[in-house]
Short mmCIF file of C-alpha atoms in Angstrom, two decimals:
data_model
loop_
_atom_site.label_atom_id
_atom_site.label_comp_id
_atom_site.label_asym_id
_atom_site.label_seq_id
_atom_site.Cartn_x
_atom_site.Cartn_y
_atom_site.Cartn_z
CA UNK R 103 17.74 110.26 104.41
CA UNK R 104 16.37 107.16 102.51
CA UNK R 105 15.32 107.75 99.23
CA UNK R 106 11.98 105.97 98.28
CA UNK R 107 12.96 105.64 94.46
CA UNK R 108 15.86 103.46 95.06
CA UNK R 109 16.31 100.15 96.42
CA UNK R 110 18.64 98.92 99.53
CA UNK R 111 20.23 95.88 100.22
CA UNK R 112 21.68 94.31 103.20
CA UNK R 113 22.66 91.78 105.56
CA UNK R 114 19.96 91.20 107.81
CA UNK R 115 21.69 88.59 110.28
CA UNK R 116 24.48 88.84 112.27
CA UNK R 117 27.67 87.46 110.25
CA UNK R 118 30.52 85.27 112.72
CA UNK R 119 32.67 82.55 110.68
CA UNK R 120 31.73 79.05 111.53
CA UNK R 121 28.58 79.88 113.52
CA UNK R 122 24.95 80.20 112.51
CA UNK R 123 23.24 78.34 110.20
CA UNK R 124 21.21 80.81 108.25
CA UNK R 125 22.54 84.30 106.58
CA UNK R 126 19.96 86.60 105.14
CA UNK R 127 20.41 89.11 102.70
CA UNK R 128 17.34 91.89 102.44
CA UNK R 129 16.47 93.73 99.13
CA UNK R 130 13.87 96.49 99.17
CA UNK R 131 12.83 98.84 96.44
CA UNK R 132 11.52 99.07 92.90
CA UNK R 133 14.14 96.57 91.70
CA UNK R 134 13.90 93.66 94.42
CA UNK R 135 11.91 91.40 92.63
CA UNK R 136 13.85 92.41 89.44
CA UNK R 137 17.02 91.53 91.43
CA UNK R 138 15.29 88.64 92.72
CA UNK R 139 15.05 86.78 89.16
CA UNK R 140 17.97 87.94 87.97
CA UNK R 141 19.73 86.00 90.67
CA UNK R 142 17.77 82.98 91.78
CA UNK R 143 17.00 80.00 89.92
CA UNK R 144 14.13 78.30 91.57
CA UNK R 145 13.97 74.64 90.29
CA UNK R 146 10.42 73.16 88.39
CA UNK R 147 7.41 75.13 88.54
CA UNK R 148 7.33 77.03 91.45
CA UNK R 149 4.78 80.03 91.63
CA UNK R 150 6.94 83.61 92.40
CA UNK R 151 4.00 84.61 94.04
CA UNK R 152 3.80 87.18 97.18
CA UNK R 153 4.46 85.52 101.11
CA UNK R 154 5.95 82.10 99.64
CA UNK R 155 9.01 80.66 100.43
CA UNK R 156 10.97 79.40 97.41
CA UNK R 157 13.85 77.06 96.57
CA UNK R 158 16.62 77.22 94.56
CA UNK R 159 20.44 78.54 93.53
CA UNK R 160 21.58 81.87 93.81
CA UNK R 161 23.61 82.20 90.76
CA UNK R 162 26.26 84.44 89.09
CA UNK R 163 24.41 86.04 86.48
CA UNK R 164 26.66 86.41 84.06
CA UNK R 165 29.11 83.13 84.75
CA UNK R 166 25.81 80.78 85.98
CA UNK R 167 28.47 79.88 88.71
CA UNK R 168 26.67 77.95 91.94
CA UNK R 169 27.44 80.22 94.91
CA UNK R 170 24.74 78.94 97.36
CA UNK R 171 21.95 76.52 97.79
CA UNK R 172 19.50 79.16 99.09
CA UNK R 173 15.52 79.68 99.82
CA UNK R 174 13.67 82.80 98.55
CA UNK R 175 11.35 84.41 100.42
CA UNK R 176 8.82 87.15 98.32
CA UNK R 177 6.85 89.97 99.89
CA UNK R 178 4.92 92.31 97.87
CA UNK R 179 4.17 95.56 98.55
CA UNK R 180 1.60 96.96 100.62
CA UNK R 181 2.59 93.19 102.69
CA UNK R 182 5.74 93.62 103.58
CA UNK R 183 8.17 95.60 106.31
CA UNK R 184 8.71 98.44 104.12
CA UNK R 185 5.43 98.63 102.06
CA UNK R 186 7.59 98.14 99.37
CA UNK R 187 8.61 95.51 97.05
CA UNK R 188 11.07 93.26 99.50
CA UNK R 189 12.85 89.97 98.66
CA UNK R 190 14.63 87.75 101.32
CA UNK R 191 18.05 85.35 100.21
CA UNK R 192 18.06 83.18 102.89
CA UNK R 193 21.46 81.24 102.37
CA UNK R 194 23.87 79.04 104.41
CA UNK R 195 25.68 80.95 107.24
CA UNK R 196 29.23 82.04 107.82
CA UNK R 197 30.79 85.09 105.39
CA UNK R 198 31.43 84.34 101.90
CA UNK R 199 27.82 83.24 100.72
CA UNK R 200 26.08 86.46 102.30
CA UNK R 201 29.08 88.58 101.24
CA UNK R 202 29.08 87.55 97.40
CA UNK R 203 24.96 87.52 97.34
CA UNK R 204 25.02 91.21 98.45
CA UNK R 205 27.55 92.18 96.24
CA UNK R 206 25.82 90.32 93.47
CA UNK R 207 22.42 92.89 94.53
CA UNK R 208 24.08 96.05 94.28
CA UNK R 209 25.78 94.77 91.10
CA UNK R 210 22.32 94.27 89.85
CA UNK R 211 21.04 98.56 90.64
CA UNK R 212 20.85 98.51 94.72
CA UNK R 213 22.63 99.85 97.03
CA UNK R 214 23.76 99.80 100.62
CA UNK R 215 21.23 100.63 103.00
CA UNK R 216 22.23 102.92 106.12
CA UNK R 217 21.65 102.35 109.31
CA UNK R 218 17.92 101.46 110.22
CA UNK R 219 17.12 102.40 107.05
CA UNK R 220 14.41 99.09 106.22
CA UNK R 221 12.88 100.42 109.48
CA UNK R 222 13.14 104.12 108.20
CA UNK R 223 11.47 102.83 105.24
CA UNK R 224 8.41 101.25 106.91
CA UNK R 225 7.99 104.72 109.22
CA UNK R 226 7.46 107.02 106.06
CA UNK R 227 5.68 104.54 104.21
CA UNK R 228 3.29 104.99 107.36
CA UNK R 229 3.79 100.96 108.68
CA UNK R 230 5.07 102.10 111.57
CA UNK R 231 5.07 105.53 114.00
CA UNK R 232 8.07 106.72 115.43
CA UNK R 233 7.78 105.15 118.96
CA UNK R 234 6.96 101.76 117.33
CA UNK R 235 10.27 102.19 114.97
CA UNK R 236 12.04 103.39 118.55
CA UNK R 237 10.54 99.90 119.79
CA UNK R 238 12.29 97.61 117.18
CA UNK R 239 15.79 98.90 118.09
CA UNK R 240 15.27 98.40 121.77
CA UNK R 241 14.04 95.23 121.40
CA UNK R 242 16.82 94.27 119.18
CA UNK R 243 18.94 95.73 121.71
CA UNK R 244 17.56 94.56 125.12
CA UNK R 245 19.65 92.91 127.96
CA UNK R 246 16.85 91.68 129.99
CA UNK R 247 13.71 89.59 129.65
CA UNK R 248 11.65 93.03 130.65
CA UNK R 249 13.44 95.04 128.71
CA UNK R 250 12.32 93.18 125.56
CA UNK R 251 8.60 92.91 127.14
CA UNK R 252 8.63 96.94 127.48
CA UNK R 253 10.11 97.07 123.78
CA UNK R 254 7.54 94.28 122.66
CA UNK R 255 4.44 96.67 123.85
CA UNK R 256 5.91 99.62 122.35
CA UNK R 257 6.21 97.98 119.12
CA UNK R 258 2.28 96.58 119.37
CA UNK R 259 1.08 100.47 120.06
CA UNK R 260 0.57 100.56 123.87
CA UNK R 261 2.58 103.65 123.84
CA UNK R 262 1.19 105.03 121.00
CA UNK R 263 -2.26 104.59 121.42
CA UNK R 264 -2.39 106.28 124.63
CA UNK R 265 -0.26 109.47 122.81
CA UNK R 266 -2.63 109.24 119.99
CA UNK R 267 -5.75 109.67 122.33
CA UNK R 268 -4.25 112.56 123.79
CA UNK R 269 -3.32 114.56 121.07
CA UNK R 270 -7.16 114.15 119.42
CA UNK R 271 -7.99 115.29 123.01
CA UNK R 272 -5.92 118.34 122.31
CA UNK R 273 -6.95 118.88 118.52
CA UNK R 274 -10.71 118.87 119.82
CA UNK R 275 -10.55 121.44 122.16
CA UNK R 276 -8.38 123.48 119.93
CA UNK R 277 -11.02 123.08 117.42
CA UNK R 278 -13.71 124.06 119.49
CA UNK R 279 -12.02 127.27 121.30
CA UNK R 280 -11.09 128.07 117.41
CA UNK R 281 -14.81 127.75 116.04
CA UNK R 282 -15.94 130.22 119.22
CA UNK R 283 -13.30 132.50 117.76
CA UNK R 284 -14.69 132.80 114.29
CA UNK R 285 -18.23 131.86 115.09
CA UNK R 286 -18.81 133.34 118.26
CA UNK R 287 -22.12 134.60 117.07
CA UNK R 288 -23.58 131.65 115.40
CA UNK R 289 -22.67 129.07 118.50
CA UNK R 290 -23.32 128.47 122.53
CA UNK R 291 -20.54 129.64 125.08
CA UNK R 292 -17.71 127.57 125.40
CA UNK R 293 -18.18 125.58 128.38
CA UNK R 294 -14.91 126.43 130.35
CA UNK R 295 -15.32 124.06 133.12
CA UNK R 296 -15.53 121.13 131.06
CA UNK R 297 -12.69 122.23 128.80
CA UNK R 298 -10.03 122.55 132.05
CA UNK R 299 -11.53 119.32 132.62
CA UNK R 300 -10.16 117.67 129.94
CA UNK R 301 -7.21 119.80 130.14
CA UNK R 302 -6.55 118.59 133.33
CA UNK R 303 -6.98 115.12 132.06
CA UNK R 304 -4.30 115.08 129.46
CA UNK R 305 -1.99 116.82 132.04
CA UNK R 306 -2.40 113.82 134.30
CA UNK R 307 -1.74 111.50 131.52
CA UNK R 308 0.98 113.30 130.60
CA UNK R 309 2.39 113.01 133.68
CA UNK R 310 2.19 109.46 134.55
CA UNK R 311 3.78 108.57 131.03
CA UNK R 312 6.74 110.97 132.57
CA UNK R 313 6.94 109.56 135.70
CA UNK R 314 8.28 106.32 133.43
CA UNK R 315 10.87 107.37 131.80
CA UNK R 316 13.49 106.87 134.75
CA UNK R 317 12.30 103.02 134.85
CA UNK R 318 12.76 103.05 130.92
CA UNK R 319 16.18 104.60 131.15
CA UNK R 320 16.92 101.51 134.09
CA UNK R 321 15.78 98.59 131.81
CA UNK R 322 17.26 99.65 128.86
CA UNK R 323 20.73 100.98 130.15
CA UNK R 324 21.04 99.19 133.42
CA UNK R 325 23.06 99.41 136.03
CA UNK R 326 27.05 99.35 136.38
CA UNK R 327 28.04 98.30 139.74
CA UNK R 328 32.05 97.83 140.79
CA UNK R 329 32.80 95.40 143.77
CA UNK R 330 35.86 97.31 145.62
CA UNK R 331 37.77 96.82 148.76
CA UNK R 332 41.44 95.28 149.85
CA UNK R 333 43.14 92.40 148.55
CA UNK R 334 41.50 89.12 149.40
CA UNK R 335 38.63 90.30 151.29
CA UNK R 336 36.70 87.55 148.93
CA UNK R 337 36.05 90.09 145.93
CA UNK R 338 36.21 87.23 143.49
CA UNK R 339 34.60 84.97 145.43
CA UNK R 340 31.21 87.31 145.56
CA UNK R 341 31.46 87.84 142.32
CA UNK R 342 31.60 84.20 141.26
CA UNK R 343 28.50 83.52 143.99
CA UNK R 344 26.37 86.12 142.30
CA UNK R 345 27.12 85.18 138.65
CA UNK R 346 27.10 81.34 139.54
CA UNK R 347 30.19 80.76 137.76
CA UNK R 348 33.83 81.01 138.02
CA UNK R 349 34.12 84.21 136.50
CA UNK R 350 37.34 84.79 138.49
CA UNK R 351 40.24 83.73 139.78
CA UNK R 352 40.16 83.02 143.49
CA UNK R 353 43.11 82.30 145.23
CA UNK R 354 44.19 82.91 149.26
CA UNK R 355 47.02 84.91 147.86
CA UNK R 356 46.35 88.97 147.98
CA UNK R 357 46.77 90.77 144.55
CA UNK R 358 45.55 87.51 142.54
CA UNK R 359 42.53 89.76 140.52
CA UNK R 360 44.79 91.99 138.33
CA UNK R 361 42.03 93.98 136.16
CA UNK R 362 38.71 94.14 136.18
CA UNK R 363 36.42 91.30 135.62
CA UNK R 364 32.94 91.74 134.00
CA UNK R 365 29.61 89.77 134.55
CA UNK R 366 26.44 90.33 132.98
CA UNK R 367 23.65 89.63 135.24
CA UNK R 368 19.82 90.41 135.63
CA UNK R 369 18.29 91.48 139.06
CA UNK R 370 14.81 92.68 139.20
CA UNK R 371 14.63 93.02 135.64
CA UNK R 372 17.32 95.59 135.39
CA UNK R 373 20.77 94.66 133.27
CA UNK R 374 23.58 94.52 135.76
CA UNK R 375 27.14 95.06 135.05
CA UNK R 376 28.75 93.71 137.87
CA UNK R 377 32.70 94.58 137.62
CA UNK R 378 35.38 93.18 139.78
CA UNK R 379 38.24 94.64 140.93
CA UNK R 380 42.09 94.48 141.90
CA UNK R 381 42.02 94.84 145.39
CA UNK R 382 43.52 98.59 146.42
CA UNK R 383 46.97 99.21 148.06
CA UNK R 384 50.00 100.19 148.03
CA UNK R 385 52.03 97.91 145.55
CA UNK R 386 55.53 98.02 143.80
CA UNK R 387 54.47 95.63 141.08
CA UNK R 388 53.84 97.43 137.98
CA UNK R 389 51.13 95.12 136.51
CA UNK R 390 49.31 95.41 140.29
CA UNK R 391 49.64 99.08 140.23
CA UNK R 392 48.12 99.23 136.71
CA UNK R 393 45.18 96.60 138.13
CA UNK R 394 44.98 99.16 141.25
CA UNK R 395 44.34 102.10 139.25
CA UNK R 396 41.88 100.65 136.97
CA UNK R 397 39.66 99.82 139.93
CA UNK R 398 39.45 103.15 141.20
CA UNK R 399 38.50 104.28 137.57
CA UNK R 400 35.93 101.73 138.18
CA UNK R 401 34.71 102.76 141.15
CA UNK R 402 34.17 106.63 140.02
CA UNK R 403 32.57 105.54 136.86
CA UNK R 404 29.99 102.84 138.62
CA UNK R 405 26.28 103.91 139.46
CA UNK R 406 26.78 102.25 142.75
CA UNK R 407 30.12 100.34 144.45
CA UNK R 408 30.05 97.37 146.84
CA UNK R 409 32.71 98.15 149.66
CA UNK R 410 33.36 94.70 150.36
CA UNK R 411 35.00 93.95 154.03
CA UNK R 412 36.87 91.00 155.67
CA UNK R 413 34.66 89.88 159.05
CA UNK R 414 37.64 88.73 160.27
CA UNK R 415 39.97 91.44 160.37
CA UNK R 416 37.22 94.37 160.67
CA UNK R 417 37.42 97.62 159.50
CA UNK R 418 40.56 98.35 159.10
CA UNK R 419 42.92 101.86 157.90
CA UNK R 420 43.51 100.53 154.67
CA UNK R 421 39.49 100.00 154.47
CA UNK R 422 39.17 103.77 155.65
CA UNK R 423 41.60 104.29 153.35
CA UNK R 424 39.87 103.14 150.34
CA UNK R 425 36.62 104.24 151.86
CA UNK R 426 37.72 107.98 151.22
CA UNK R 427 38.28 107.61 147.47
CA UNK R 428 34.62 106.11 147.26
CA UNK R 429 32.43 107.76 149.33
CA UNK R 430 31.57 110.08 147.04
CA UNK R 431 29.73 107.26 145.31
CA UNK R 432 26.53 105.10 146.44
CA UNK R 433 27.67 102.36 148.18
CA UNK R 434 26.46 99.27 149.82
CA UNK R 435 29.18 97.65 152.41
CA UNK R 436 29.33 93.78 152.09
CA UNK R 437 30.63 92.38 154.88
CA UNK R 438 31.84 89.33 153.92
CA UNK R 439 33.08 85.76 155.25
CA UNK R 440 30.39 86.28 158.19
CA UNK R 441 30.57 82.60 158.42
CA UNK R 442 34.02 82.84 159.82
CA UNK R 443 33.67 85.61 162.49
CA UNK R 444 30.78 88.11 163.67
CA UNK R 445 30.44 91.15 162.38
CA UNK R 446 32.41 93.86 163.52
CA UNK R 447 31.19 97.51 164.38
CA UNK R 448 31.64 99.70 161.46
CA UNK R 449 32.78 103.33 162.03
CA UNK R 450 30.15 104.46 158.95
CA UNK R 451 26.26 103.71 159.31
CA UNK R 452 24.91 105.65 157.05
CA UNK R 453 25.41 103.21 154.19
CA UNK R 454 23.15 99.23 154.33
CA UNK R 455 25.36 96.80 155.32
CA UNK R 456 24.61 93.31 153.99
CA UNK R 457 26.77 90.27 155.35
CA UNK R 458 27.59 87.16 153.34
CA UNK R 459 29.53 84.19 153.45
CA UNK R 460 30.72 84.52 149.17
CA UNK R 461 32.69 80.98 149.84
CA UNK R 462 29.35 79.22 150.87
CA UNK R 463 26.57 81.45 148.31
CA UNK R 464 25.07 82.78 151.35
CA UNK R 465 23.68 86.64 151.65
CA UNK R 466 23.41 87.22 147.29
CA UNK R 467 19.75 87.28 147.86
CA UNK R 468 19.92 90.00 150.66
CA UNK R 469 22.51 92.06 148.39
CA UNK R 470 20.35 92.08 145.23
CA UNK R 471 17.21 93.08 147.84
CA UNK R 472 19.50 95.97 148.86
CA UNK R 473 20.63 96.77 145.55
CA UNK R 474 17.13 97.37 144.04
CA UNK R 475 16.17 99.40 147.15
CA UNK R 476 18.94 101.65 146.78
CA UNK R 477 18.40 102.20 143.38
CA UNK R 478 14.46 102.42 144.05
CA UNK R 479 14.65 104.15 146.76
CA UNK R 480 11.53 101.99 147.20
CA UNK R 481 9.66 103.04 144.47
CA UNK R 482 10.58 101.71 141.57
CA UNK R 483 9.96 98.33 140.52
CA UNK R 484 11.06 97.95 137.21
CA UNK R 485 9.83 94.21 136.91
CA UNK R 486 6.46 95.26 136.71
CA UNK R 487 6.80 97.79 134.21
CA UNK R 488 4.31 97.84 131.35
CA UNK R 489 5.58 100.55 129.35
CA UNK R 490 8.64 103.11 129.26
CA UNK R 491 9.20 106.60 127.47
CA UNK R 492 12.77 107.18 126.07
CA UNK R 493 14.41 110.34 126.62
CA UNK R 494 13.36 111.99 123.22
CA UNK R 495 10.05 110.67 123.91
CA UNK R 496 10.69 112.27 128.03
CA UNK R 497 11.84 115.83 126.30
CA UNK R 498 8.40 116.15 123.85
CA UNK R 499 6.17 115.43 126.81
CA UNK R 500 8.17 117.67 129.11
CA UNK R 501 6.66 120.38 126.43
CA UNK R 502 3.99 119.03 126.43
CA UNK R 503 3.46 119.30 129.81
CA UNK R 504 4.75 122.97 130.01
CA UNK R 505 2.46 123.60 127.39
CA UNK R 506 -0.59 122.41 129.04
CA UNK R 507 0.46 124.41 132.11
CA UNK R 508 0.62 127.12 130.46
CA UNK R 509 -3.24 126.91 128.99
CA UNK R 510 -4.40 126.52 132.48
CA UNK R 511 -2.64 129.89 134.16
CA UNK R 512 -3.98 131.50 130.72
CA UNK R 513 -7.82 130.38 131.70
CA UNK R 514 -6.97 131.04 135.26
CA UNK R 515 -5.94 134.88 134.50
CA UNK R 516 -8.94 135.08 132.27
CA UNK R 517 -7.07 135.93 128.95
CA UNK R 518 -9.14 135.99 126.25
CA UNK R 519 -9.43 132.81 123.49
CA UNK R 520 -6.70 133.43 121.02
CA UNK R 521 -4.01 133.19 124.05
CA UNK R 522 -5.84 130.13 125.09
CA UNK R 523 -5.10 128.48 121.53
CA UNK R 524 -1.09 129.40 121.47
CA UNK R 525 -0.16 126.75 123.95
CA UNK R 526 -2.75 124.08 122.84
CA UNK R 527 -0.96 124.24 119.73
CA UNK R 528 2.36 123.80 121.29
CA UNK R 529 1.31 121.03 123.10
CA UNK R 530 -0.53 119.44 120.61
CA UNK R 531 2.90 119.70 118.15
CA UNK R 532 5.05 118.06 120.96
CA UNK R 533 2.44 115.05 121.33
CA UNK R 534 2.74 115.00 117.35
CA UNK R 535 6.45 114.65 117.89
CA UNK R 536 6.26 111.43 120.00
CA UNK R 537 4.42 109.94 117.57
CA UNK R 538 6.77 111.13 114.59
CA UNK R 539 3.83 113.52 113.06
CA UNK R 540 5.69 116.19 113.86
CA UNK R 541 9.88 115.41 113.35
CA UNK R 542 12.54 116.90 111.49
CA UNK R 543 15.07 115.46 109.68
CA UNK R 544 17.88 115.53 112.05
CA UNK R 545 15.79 113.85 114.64
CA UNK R 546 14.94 111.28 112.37
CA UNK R 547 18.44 111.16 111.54
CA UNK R 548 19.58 110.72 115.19
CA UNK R 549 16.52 107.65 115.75
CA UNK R 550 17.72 105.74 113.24
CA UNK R 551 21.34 105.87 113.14
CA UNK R 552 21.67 103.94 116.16
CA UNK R 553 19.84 101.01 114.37
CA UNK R 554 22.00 98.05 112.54
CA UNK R 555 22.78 97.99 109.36
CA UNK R 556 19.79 95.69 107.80
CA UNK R 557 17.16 96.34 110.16
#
């Protein structure tokens, strides 16, 4: 757990040798300004004033050595990330100049921050709620263009506005079944229509922000898919098509693609790992059989496999073959290198069939159409998606939603008040604990840890 009477320090950029031309290194705390002068040397009479950008040389404090020609960048508390005192070394790229300014910092009274612990920071100095903090490391993280668009309205409130209004929703009603409680002398009868109402209201809210969380696992997770079938049925050769590259090795000799291949594509929005395989048989090479194996492991571990087949040879027993050990799975058949023969009847129609021609680009379109129905099921289109739930955020609603249930079959056996207020609260805490107004340690604990190191 952060402490808020010490101060952190860390490297805020990503660190590779010979690449990127920037490397920042974050102080925050009581000392960062303090660290600040002790360390930079900023040339003539420039103001250290909050939100300004200085220049200068970080320098060893005791030695004076030189160890980068650096800018400064000053932000006072309340203005800053944190809401505290924070203090930017922006220096030249690479390892050694980041490496020795941060060790210079916690030579000067800071230490290492943890994990997410700047963001941690800015959440219990109240900058930030929980879902916004939840935000940053998604859109840090995201693999698609709309999974940093749902992460982008996250972090600007549109989740947490809509929780916020439902909760004070909650909080009023409690109030006023409480005040008919104590006061049930001095005020009107509680008008129960209009309070299951609103309860139904929040209920419906509640729901629709649940019916999300699927889409916001999609986006953010995405989707592993393995391309399986024999040897030189033009595995590779889809694979390269889709990913518009030449990912892999294509060859008219069966058994070229020894392990698996990996592509990173987008389709629909959703992150797509697209793996491709060794073709399956029965081999006496021992680098083969190792390729052979790995694909099935591929194929179990896939949300969905492409059973590609060879138009010109049909389904064949080695194809039913191989069908057996992946039918357990979803599966789309590609029936490839149409352009060479017409497709052949297929003993299985329960699974789409999409044909291509891989060697001429043709059919990629049609697969990704069938790919996002499958996974869709026609429903889900996560390219239009405005805003996702995580799962912690899916779990507190689920209670809240229970909750709310509840307080309706209580009105609905006629219970008296005090039972009515029991599971307001409940839902009211578990709305609190979307927002982080209501969170333990541990679950702040488990939020944060999955953040960098200097964010």
């Amino acid at each position: 757990m952060s402490l808020p009477g010490d101060t952190i320090a860390a490297i805020a950029t990503a660190i590779v040798p010979e690449q990127g031309s920037v490397g920042i290194v974050r102080v925050s705390g009581p000392q960062a300004t303090a660290i600040a002068r002790a360390l930079f040397q900023a040339p003539g009479k420039q103001p250290w004033e909050s939100h300004r950008i200085l220049y200068g040389f970080i320098r060893h404090p005791e030695t004076q050595q030189v160890l980068d020609e650096a800018l400064l960048l000053l932000m006072l508390a309340p203005r800053s990330y944190t809401r505290e005192d924070v203090v930017e070394f922006h220096c030249h790229g690479g390892i050694m100049a980041v490496q020795q300014v941060l060790q210079l910092c916690m030579a000067e009274g800071a230490r290492l921050a943890q994990p997410g612990e700047f963001t941690l920071r800015a959440f219990l100095n109240g900058r930030l709620d929980l879902t916004q903090a939840e935000s940053i490391a998604d859109l840090v993280g995201a693999r698609s263009p709309q999974a940093a668009q749902v992460a982008l309205a996250g972090l600007q409130g549109k989740l947490a506005h809509p929780i916020r209004q439902l909760r004070t929703t909650c909080i009023d009603i409690l109030a006023e079944i409480e005040a008919r409680i104590d006061f049930e002398d001095d005020l009107p009868p509680l008008d129960e229509t209009d309070i299951k109402n609103r309860l139904q209201t929040v209920l419906q809210a509640v729901e629709q922000l649940l019916a999300t969380a699927d889409q916001g696992e999609l986006i953010r997770t995405g989707l592993k898919i393995a391309i399986v079938g024999r040897p030189n049925v033009g595995k590779s050769s889809l694979l390269n098509a889709w990913s518009r590259s030449d990912r892999a090795i294509v060859t008219d000799l069966p058994g070229t693609t020894r392990d698996v291949v990996e592509s990173q594509l987008v389709v629909g929005g959703i992150p797509i790992q697209v793996l491709d395989t060794a073709g399956i048989r029965a081999t006496e090479d021992t680098v083969e059989k190792i390729g052979v194996e790995r694909s099935r492991q591929a194929a179990q571990s896939a949300d969905l496999v492409l059973f590609t087949i060879d138009a010109t040879s049909g389904w064949t027993d080695a194809d039913q073959a191989i069908y057996e050990q992946v039918c357990d799975r979803p599966i789309i058949i590609v029936m490839n290198k149409i352009d060479l023969a017409p497709a052949p009847t297929l003993p299985c129609s329960k699974h789409p069939i999409i044909q291509t021609a891989a060697a001429l680009n043709q059919g990629i379109q049609s697969l990704e159409s069938a790919i996002l129905e499958t996974v869709h099921q026609g429903k889900l289109h996560a390219a239009n998606l405005d805003l996702a739930i995580n799962q912690r955020q899916a779990n507190a609603l689920i209670h809240t939603k229970q909750a709310l249930q509840q307080v309706q079959a209580t009105i609905a056996n006629q219970l008296p008040l005090d039972f009515w207020t029991i599971d307001l609260r409940s839902a009211t805490y578990a709305l609190g604990q979307v927002l982080g107004e209501e969170v333990t340690e541990s679950v702040l604990d488990q939020v944060f840890s999955r953040f960098c190191i200097g964010k």
